[in-house]
Short mmCIF file of C-alpha atoms in Angstrom, two decimals:
data_model
loop_
_atom_site.label_atom_id
_atom_site.label_comp_id
_atom_site.label_asym_id
_atom_site.label_seq_id
_atom_site.Cartn_x
_atom_site.Cartn_y
_atom_site.Cartn_z
CA ASP A 1 -13.02 -0.64 -10.54
CA SER A 2 -9.22 -0.74 -10.54
CA GLY A 3 -8.99 -3.69 -12.90
CA VAL A 4 -7.19 -5.81 -10.31
CA THR A 5 -9.23 -8.86 -9.36
CA GLN A 6 -8.82 -10.71 -6.11
CA THR A 7 -10.52 -13.93 -5.05
CA PRO A 8 -11.98 -14.92 -2.73
CA LYS A 9 -13.37 -11.73 -1.20
CA HIS A 10 -14.01 -13.34 2.16
CA LEU A 11 -12.94 -16.57 3.75
CA ILE A 12 -13.13 -18.06 7.18
CA THR A 13 -10.87 -20.91 8.11
CA ALA A 14 -9.59 -22.70 11.17
CA THR A 15 -6.18 -22.43 12.77
CA GLY A 16 -3.61 -24.74 11.24
CA GLN A 17 -5.25 -24.70 7.84
CA ARG A 18 -3.86 -23.51 4.51
CA VAL A 19 -5.44 -21.07 2.08
CA THR A 20 -4.59 -19.63 -1.30
CA LEU A 21 -5.44 -16.09 -2.35
CA ARG A 22 -5.51 -15.30 -6.02
CA CYS A 23 -4.83 -12.08 -7.86
CA SER A 24 -5.28 -11.13 -11.51
CA PRO A 25 -3.44 -7.92 -12.33
CA ARG A 26 -4.59 -5.25 -14.73
CA SER A 27 -4.04 -6.11 -18.35
CA GLY A 28 -0.47 -5.25 -19.30
CA ASP A 29 0.79 -4.82 -15.74
CA LEU A 30 3.97 -6.75 -15.05
CA SER A 31 4.41 -5.98 -11.35
CA VAL A 32 2.31 -7.59 -8.66
CA TYR A 33 2.48 -6.61 -5.00
CA TRP A 34 0.97 -8.26 -1.93
CA TYR A 35 0.12 -6.40 1.27
CA GLN A 36 -1.40 -7.28 4.60
CA GLN A 37 -3.53 -4.85 6.56
CA SER A 38 -4.58 -5.46 10.14
CA LEU A 39 -5.80 -3.20 12.90
CA ASP A 40 -2.72 -3.61 15.06
CA GLN A 41 -0.02 -3.78 12.36
CA GLY A 42 -1.34 -1.31 9.85
CA LEU A 43 -0.49 -1.74 6.16
CA GLN A 44 2.48 -4.01 5.53
CA PHE A 45 4.29 -4.84 2.31
CA LEU A 46 4.70 -8.58 1.91
CA ILE A 47 6.28 -9.27 -1.47
CA GLN A 48 6.64 -8.02 -5.04
CA TYR A 49 6.94 -9.88 -8.32
CA TYR A 50 7.91 -8.50 -11.68
CA ASN A 51 7.23 -10.48 -14.83
CA GLY A 52 7.30 -13.77 -13.00
CA GLU A 53 10.35 -13.12 -10.87
CA GLU A 54 10.43 -12.31 -7.18
CA ARG A 55 11.74 -8.79 -6.76
CA ALA A 56 11.56 -7.94 -3.08
CA LYS A 57 10.37 -9.38 0.17
CA GLY A 58 8.99 -7.41 3.03
CA ASN A 59 7.56 -8.69 6.28
CA ILE A 60 6.42 -11.98 4.86
CA LEU A 61 6.39 -14.89 7.27
CA GLU A 62 8.05 -18.17 6.35
CA ARG A 63 4.62 -19.82 6.55
CA PHE A 64 3.56 -17.61 3.64
CA SER A 65 4.69 -17.99 0.06
CA ALA A 66 3.74 -16.45 -3.24
CA GLN A 67 4.36 -16.87 -6.91
CA GLN A 68 3.58 -15.16 -10.17
CA PHE A 69 2.66 -17.37 -13.08
CA PRO A 70 3.52 -16.97 -16.79
CA ASP A 71 0.11 -15.39 -17.42
CA LEU A 72 1.09 -12.86 -14.70
CA HIS A 73 -1.59 -13.79 -12.22
CA SER A 74 -0.30 -14.34 -8.72
CA GLU A 75 -1.16 -16.47 -5.73
CA LEU A 76 -0.39 -15.95 -2.07
CA ASN A 77 -0.31 -19.16 -0.04
CA LEU A 78 -0.81 -18.94 3.70
CA SER A 79 -0.19 -22.10 5.72
CA SER A 80 -0.33 -23.22 9.35
CA LEU A 81 -2.69 -20.35 9.91
CA GLU A 82 -2.81 -18.61 13.28
CA LEU A 83 -5.39 -16.29 14.75
CA GLY A 84 -3.01 -13.39 14.20
CA ASP A 85 -3.07 -13.98 10.45
CA SER A 86 -6.62 -12.65 10.33
CA ALA A 87 -6.37 -9.57 8.16
CA LEU A 88 -7.24 -7.96 4.88
CA TYR A 89 -4.84 -9.03 2.13
CA PHE A 90 -4.45 -6.70 -0.81
CA CYS A 91 -2.97 -7.37 -4.18
CA ALA A 92 -1.86 -4.49 -6.37
CA SER A 93 -0.34 -4.18 -9.81
CA SER A 94 1.53 -1.68 -11.92
CA ARG A 95 3.14 -1.51 -15.35
CA GLY A 96 6.55 -1.07 -13.78
CA ASP A 97 8.75 1.20 -11.75
CA GLY A 98 7.42 4.66 -11.16
CA ASN A 99 3.98 3.87 -12.51
CA THR A 100 0.64 4.11 -10.78
CA ILE A 101 -0.10 1.19 -8.48
CA TYR A 102 -3.65 -0.13 -8.61
CA PHE A 103 -5.11 -2.06 -5.70
CA GLY A 104 -7.64 -4.84 -5.75
CA GLU A 105 -10.55 -4.83 -3.32
CA GLY A 106 -8.81 -7.22 -1.00
CA SER A 107 -9.43 -10.64 0.48
CA TRP A 108 -10.73 -10.72 4.04
CA LEU A 109 -9.24 -13.66 5.91
CA THR A 110 -10.65 -14.65 9.27
CA VAL A 111 -8.90 -17.42 11.17
CA VAL A 112 -10.99 -18.97 13.94
CA GLN B 1 11.98 1.57 11.16
CA GLN B 2 8.37 2.44 10.36
CA PRO B 3 8.17 5.99 9.09
CA VAL B 4 6.38 8.37 11.38
CA GLN B 5 3.57 10.47 10.03
CA SER B 6 2.35 13.67 11.55
CA PRO B 7 -0.18 14.72 12.47
CA GLN B 8 -1.91 11.49 13.47
CA ALA B 9 -5.29 13.03 12.75
CA VAL B 10 -6.61 16.31 11.46
CA ILE B 11 -10.04 17.84 11.01
CA LEU B 12 -10.57 20.51 8.38
CA ARG B 13 -13.37 22.61 7.02
CA GLU B 14 -13.96 22.52 3.30
CA GLY B 15 -11.58 24.88 1.55
CA GLU B 16 -8.88 24.70 4.22
CA ASP B 17 -5.36 23.46 3.60
CA ALA B 18 -3.42 20.69 5.30
CA VAL B 19 0.09 19.30 5.34
CA ILE B 20 0.93 15.71 6.22
CA ASN B 21 4.52 14.81 6.97
CA CYS B 22 6.32 11.50 6.69
CA SER B 23 9.71 11.06 8.37
CA SER B 24 11.97 8.07 7.98
CA SER B 25 14.96 7.00 10.03
CA LYS B 26 16.46 5.40 6.92
CA ALA B 27 17.62 6.73 3.58
CA LEU B 28 14.92 6.44 0.96
CA TYR B 29 14.88 5.45 -2.67
CA SER B 30 11.42 6.84 -3.20
CA VAL B 31 8.21 7.79 -1.45
CA HIS B 32 4.65 6.86 -2.39
CA TRP B 33 1.49 8.46 -1.07
CA TYR B 34 -1.87 6.72 -0.76
CA ARG B 35 -5.35 7.59 0.47
CA GLN B 36 -7.65 4.97 1.91
CA LYS B 37 -11.30 5.47 2.70
CA HIS B 38 -12.95 3.33 5.33
CA GLY B 39 -13.74 -0.13 4.03
CA GLU B 40 -12.02 0.48 0.70
CA ALA B 41 -8.68 -0.33 -0.88
CA PRO B 42 -5.89 2.24 -0.83
CA VAL B 43 -5.71 4.57 -3.79
CA PHE B 44 -2.30 5.49 -5.10
CA LEU B 45 -1.82 9.27 -5.25
CA MET B 46 1.73 9.75 -6.45
CA ILE B 47 5.32 8.60 -6.32
CA LEU B 48 8.34 10.80 -5.75
CA LEU B 49 11.48 9.30 -7.15
CA LYS B 50 14.17 11.90 -6.62
CA GLY B 51 15.21 14.02 -3.72
CA GLY B 52 13.65 17.43 -3.90
CA GLU B 53 11.06 16.27 -6.39
CA GLN B 54 7.65 17.81 -6.20
CA LYS B 55 4.65 16.40 -7.91
CA GLY B 56 1.08 17.47 -8.18
CA HIS B 57 -2.21 15.74 -8.56
CA GLU B 58 -5.20 18.07 -8.86
CA LYS B 59 -5.03 20.09 -5.63
CA ILE B 60 -2.79 17.55 -3.95
CA SER B 61 0.96 17.85 -4.25
CA ALA B 62 3.97 16.44 -2.47
CA SER B 63 7.64 17.06 -1.92
CA PHE B 64 10.55 14.78 -1.07
CA ASN B 65 13.58 15.96 0.85
CA GLU B 66 16.06 13.18 0.38
CA LYS B 67 18.64 14.62 2.77
CA LYS B 68 16.15 14.97 5.59
CA GLN B 69 14.56 11.62 4.70
CA GLN B 70 11.20 13.32 4.73
CA SER B 71 8.23 13.80 2.48
CA SER B 72 5.27 16.10 2.83
CA LEU B 73 1.84 15.89 1.24
CA TYR B 74 0.04 19.17 0.64
CA LEU B 75 -3.74 19.30 0.39
CA THR B 76 -5.05 22.65 -0.75
CA ALA B 77 -8.63 23.90 -0.76
CA SER B 78 -9.75 20.60 0.72
CA GLN B 79 -12.93 18.93 -0.45
CA LEU B 80 -15.21 16.48 1.32
CA SER B 81 -13.84 13.74 -0.92
CA TYR B 82 -10.39 14.21 0.60
CA SER B 83 -11.49 12.56 3.84
CA GLY B 84 -9.73 9.31 4.58
CA THR B 85 -6.50 7.93 5.94
CA TYR B 86 -3.31 8.95 4.19
CA PHE B 87 -0.29 6.67 4.15
CA CYS B 88 3.22 7.25 2.97
CA GLY B 89 5.03 4.23 1.60
CA THR B 90 8.78 4.54 1.81
CA GLU B 91 11.14 2.51 -0.33
CA ILE B 92 13.99 1.73 2.07
CA GLU B 93 15.75 -0.75 -0.18
CA ALA B 94 15.23 -1.35 -3.87
CA TYR B 95 11.61 -2.38 -4.30
CA LYS B 96 11.08 -2.94 -0.56
CA TYR B 97 8.49 -0.74 1.09
CA ILE B 98 7.46 0.21 4.60
CA PHE B 99 4.30 2.15 5.24
CA GLY B 100 3.87 5.02 7.61
CA THR B 101 1.68 5.10 10.66
CA GLY B 102 -1.13 6.83 8.78
CA THR B 103 -2.87 10.18 9.14
CA ARG B 104 -6.64 10.31 9.49
CA LEU B 105 -8.10 13.33 7.77
CA LYS B 106 -11.68 14.45 8.08
CA VAL B 107 -13.10 17.29 6.01
CA LEU B 108 -16.28 18.87 7.30
CA ALA B 109 -18.77 20.85 5.26
#
């Protein structure tokens, strides 16, 4: 158990819908990262937050947005879902730069 | 832009050594290495922050050649538990990461 909690573990939704994935980082970790992993695209970095502020954006679509709240939990919002958004979404956290990054178990999203 | 890892796949016997390479076309701030077993989340192995830095983690170590924009992961005296897919994560801009193509490693008894 990494200490990073992601919910929900699995969800199935229809195209065009909107979902929210939630992540609770390890206690004391200020950085939260979001990643997408799919068979054809591999592991992709989406976005990083540090202590509530957005730090870097990767290959995150405009239909996707994220935020980190004052209690440091984070949410990834995926809207206007397409079949190609079906993937495993990981959240990870770390204390800060150069520290070990701990991954949650992921949220499986299936868009039908 | 995606870093290229080599080899794509490797099969070892227990006790054998392996080297996995990660080459980037862009200058790097840092390199991370991860191992992911099938159906599980990636596990962070180590980060290399400076060119030429070498770090170790049990029998797994890595080097970072900043000039060549390359990193190598060294697995010595491999164990069954080392099986999985290894990814390098390259920091191409401050805090922005791109992951390598992955190397599947299988250790046989």
